[in-house]
Coordinates of C-alpha atoms in Angstrom, one line a residue:
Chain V
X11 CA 5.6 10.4 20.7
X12 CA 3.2 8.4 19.5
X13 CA 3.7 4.6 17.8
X14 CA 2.5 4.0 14.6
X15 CA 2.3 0.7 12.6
X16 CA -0.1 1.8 9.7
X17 CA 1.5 5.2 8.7
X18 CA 4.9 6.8 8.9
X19 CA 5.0 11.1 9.4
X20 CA 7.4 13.0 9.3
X21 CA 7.6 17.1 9.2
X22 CA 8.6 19.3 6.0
X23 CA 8.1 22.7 7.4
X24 CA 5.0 23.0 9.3
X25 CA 3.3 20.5 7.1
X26 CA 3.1 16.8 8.5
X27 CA 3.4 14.4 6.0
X28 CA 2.0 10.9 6.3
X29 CA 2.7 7.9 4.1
X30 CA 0.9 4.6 4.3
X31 CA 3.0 1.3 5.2
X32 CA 0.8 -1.1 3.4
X33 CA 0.7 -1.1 -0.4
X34 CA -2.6 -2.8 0.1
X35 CA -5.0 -0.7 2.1
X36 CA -8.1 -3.6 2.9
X37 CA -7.4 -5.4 5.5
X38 CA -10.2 -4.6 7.7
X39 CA -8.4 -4.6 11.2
X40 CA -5.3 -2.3 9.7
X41 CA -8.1 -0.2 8.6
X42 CA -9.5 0.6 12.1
X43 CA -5.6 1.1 13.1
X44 CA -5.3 3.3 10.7
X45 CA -8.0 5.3 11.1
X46 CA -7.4 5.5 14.6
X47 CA -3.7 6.5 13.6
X48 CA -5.1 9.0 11.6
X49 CA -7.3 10.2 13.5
X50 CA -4.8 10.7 16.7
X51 CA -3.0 13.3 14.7
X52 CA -5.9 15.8 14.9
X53 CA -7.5 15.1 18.1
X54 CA -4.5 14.0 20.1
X55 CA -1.0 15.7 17.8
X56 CA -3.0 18.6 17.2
X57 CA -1.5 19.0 13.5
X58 CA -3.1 21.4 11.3
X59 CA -1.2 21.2 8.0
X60 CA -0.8 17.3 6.9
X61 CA -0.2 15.8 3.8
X62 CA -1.4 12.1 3.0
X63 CA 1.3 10.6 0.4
X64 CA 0.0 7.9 -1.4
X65 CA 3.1 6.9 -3.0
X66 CA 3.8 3.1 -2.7
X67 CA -0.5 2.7 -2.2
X68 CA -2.0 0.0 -5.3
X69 CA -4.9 -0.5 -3.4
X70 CA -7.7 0.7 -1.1
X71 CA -11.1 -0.6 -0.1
X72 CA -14.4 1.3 -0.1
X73 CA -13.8 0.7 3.8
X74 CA -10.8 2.7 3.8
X75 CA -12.3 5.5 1.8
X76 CA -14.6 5.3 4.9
X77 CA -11.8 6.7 7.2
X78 CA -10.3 9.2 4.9
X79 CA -13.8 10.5 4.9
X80 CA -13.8 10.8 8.4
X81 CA -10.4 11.9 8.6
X82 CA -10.8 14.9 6.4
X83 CA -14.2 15.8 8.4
X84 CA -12.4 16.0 11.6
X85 CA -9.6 18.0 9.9
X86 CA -12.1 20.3 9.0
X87 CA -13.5 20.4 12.2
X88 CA -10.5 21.4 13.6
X89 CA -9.5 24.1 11.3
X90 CA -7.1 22.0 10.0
X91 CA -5.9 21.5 6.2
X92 CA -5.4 18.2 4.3
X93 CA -4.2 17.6 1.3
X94 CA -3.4 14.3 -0.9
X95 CA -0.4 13.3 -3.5
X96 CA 1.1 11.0 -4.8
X97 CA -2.4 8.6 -6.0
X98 CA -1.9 5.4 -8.1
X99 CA -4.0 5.5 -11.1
X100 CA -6.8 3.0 -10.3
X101 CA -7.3 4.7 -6.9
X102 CA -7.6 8.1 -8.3
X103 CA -10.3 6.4 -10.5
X104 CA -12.0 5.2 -7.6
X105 CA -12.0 8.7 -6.2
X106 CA -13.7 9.8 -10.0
X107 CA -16.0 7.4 -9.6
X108 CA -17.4 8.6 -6.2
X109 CA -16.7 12.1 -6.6
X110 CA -14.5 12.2 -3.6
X111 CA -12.0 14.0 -5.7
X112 CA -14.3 17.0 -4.9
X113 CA -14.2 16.3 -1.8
X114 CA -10.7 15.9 -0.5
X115 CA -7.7 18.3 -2.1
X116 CA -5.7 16.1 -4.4
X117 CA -2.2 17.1 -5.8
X118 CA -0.2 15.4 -7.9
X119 CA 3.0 14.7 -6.4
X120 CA 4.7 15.2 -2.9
X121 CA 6.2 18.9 -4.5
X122 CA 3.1 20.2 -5.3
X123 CA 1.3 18.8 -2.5
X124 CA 3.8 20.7 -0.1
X125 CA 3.9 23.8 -2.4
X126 CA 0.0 23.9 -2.1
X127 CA 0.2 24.8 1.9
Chain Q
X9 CA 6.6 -19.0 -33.9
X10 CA 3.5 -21.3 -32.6
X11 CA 1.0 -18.7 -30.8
X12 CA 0.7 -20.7 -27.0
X13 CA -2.7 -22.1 -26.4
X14 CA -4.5 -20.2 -24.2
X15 CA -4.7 -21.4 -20.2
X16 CA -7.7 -23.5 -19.5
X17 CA -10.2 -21.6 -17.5
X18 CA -9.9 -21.9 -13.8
X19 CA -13.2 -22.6 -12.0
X20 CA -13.5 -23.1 -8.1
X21 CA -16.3 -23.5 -5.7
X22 CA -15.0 -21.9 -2.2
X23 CA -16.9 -21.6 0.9
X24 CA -16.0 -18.9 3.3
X25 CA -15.9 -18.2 7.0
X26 CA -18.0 -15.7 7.7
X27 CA -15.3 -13.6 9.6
X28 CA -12.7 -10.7 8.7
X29 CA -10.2 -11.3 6.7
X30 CA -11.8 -14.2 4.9
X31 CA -12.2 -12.3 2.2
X32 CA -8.1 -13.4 1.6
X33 CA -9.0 -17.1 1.0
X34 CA -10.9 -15.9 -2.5
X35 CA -8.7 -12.9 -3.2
X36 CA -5.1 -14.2 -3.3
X37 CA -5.8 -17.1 -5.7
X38 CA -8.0 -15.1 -8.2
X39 CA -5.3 -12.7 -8.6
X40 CA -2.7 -15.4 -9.2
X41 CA -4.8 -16.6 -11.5
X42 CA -5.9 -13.5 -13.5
X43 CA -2.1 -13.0 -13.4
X44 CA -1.9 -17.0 -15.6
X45 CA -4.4 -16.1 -17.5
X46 CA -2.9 -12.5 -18.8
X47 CA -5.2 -10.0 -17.5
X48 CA -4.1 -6.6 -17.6
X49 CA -2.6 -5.3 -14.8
X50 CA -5.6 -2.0 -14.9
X51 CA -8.3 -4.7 -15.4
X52 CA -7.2 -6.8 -12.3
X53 CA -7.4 -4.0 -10.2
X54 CA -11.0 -3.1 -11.2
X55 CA -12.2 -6.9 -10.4
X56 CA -9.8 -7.3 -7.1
X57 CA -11.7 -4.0 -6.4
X58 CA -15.2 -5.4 -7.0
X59 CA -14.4 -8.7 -5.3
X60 CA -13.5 -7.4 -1.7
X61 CA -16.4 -5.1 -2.0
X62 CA -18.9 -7.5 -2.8
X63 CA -16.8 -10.4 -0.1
X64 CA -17.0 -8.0 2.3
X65 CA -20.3 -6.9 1.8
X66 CA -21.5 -10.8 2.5
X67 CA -19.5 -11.3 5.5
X68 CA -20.3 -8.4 7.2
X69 CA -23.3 -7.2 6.0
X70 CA -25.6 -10.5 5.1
X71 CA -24.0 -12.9 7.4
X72 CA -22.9 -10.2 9.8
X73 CA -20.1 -12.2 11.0
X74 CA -22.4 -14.9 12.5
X75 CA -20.0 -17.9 13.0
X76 CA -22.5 -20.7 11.8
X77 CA -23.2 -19.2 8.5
X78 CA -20.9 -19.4 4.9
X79 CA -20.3 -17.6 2.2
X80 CA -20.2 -19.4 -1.2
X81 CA -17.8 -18.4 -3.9
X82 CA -18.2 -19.5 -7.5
X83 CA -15.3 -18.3 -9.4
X84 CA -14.6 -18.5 -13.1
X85 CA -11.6 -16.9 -15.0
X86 CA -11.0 -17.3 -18.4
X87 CA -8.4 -14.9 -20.7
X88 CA -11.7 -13.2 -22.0
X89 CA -14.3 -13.3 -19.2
X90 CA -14.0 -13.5 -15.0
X91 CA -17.3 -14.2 -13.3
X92 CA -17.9 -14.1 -9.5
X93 CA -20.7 -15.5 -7.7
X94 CA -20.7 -14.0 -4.0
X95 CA -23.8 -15.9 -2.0
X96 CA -24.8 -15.2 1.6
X97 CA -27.0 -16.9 4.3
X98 CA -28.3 -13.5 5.4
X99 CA -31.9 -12.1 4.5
X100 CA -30.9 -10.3 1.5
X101 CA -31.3 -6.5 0.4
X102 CA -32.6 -4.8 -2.4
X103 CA -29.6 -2.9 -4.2
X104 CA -32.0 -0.3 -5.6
X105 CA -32.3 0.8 -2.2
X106 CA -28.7 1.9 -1.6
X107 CA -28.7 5.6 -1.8
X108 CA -26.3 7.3 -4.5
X109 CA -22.9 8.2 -2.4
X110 CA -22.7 11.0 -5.6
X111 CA -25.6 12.9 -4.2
X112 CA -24.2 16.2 -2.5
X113 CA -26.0 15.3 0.6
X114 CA -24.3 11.7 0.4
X115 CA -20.5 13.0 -0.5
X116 CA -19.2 12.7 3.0
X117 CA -21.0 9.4 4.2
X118 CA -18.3 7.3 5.5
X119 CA -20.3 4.2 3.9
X120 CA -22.0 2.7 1.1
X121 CA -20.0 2.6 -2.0
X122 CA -19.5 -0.8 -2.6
X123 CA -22.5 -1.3 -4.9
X124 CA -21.3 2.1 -6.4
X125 CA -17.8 0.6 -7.0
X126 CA -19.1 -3.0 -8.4
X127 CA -21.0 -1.1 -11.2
X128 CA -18.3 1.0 -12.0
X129 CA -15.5 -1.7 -12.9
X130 CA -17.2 -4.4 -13.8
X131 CA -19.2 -5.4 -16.8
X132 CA -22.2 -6.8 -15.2
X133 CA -23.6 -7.2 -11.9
X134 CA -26.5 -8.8 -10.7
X135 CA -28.3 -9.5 -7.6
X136 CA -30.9 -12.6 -7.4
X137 CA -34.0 -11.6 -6.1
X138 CA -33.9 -11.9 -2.6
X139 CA -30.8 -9.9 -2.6
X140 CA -28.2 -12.2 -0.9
X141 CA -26.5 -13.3 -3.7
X142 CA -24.8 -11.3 -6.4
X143 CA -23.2 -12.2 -10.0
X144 CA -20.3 -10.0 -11.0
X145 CA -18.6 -10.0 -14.8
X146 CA -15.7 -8.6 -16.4
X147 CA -15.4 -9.0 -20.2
X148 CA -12.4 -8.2 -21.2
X149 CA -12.0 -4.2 -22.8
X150 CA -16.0 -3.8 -22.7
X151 CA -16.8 -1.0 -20.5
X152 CA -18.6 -1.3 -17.0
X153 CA -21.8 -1.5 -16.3
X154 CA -22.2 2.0 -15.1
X155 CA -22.1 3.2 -18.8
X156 CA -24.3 0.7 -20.3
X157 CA -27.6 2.7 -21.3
X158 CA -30.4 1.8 -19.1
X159 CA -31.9 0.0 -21.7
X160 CA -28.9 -2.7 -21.9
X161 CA -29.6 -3.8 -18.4
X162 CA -32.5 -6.7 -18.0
X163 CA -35.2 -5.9 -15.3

């Protein structure tokens, strides 16, 4: 089982859902852990259904948009579906504004994000 | 009831590392002070936003983390107006040159929204010439510089 200090999962289901420790997302070295947290749950957990909760996030840099990016391509890649709830105002606007909410599947809350599997 | 004066404006000159994490040594002070100086809590998150992009963007991308060059930091914050000089010892770039991350093609590039996100919640922004040194604004309720008609921006 693997040890994470950037994201807590936990199972509803089959759907793995993730939430974020930090309620500020920028630090540039918890960003690399967290991406390579992330990442670990496709390539090395094999999980195909995950939920990123972003309840408890207030902030996020363009860097960490970076890694979701890359974490939804290699979710992708691997037949895999990811979803998203739970996104503080500001951050949802920051997904507006670079039309990333077309890219990734955003739900509004944890209920509907595990009712949309 | 006497209205309270408003807070004198807070100015500071800071010079940076140019390493990770230095971005910190700007960050936690402005937001105490746009917290003083009654910023809504909306409007602080737009210029913390634009702040660590553009503080970032210097470290790593104009001094790219060389250890004998600084980044200077001119900060202003009034109740009405914040203003942010970010100024690198790197060569510069020309911000027209940044593709738009909105292009279809461009959706899923892991990189190069910072620029993108500067316009978008602030004001103004402005880069000096030779690229490595950029002015951002935030008036207070005006709306960002992305949806300023072209015609509003100088140059």
């Amino acid at each position: 089982m693997a040890t994470h200090q950037r994201i807590d999962v936990s199972k509803t289901g089959d759907v793995s859902v993730v939430r974020f420790q930090d309620a500020k997302i920028l630090d540039e070295a918890a960003i690399q852990e967290l991406g390579t947290e992330l990442f670990a749950l496709v390539e090395f957990d094999n999980r195909k259904a995950i939920l990123l909760d972003f309840d408890g996030v207030e902030f996020l840099s363009s860097a960490a948009l970076g890694k979701l990016i890359t974490f939804d391509r290699k979710v992708k890649t691997a037949k895999g579906r990811l979803k998203m709830c739970g996104i503080a105002p500001g951050i949802l606007e920051v997904f507006q504004v670079t039309k990333l909410n077309k890219v990734f599947d955003i739900r509004s809350d944890l209920a509907e994000g595990l009712a949309a599997f | 009831m006497a209205e309270q004066p408003p807070a004198a404006a807070w100015q500071q000159s800071i010079d940076l590392p140019s390493e990770r994490g230095a971005s910190r040594l700007v960050t936690d002070e402005l937001l105490a002070q746009l917290g003083t100086h009654g910023w809504p809590s909306d409007e602080i998150f737009a210029i913390h936003l634009a702040a660590e992009e553009a503080l970032v963007n210097a470290v790593v991308h104009g001094n790219r983390l060389d250890p004998a060059k600084r980044v200077r930091v001119e900060c202003h914050v009034s109740p009405d107006v914040v203003r942010l000089e970010v100024t690198d010892e790197g060569e510069g770039f020309d911000p027209e040159t940044v593709p738009d991350c909105t292009l279809e093609e461009r959706l899923e590039s892991p990189s190069g929204r910072g620029v993108m996100l500067m316009r978008s919640f602030m004001t103004r922004i402005e880069y000096n010439a030779k690229g490595n040194s950029v002015l951002l604004e935030k008036r207070r309720g005006e709306p960002p510089a992305s949806e300023q008609s072209a015609g509003d921006q100088p140059g």
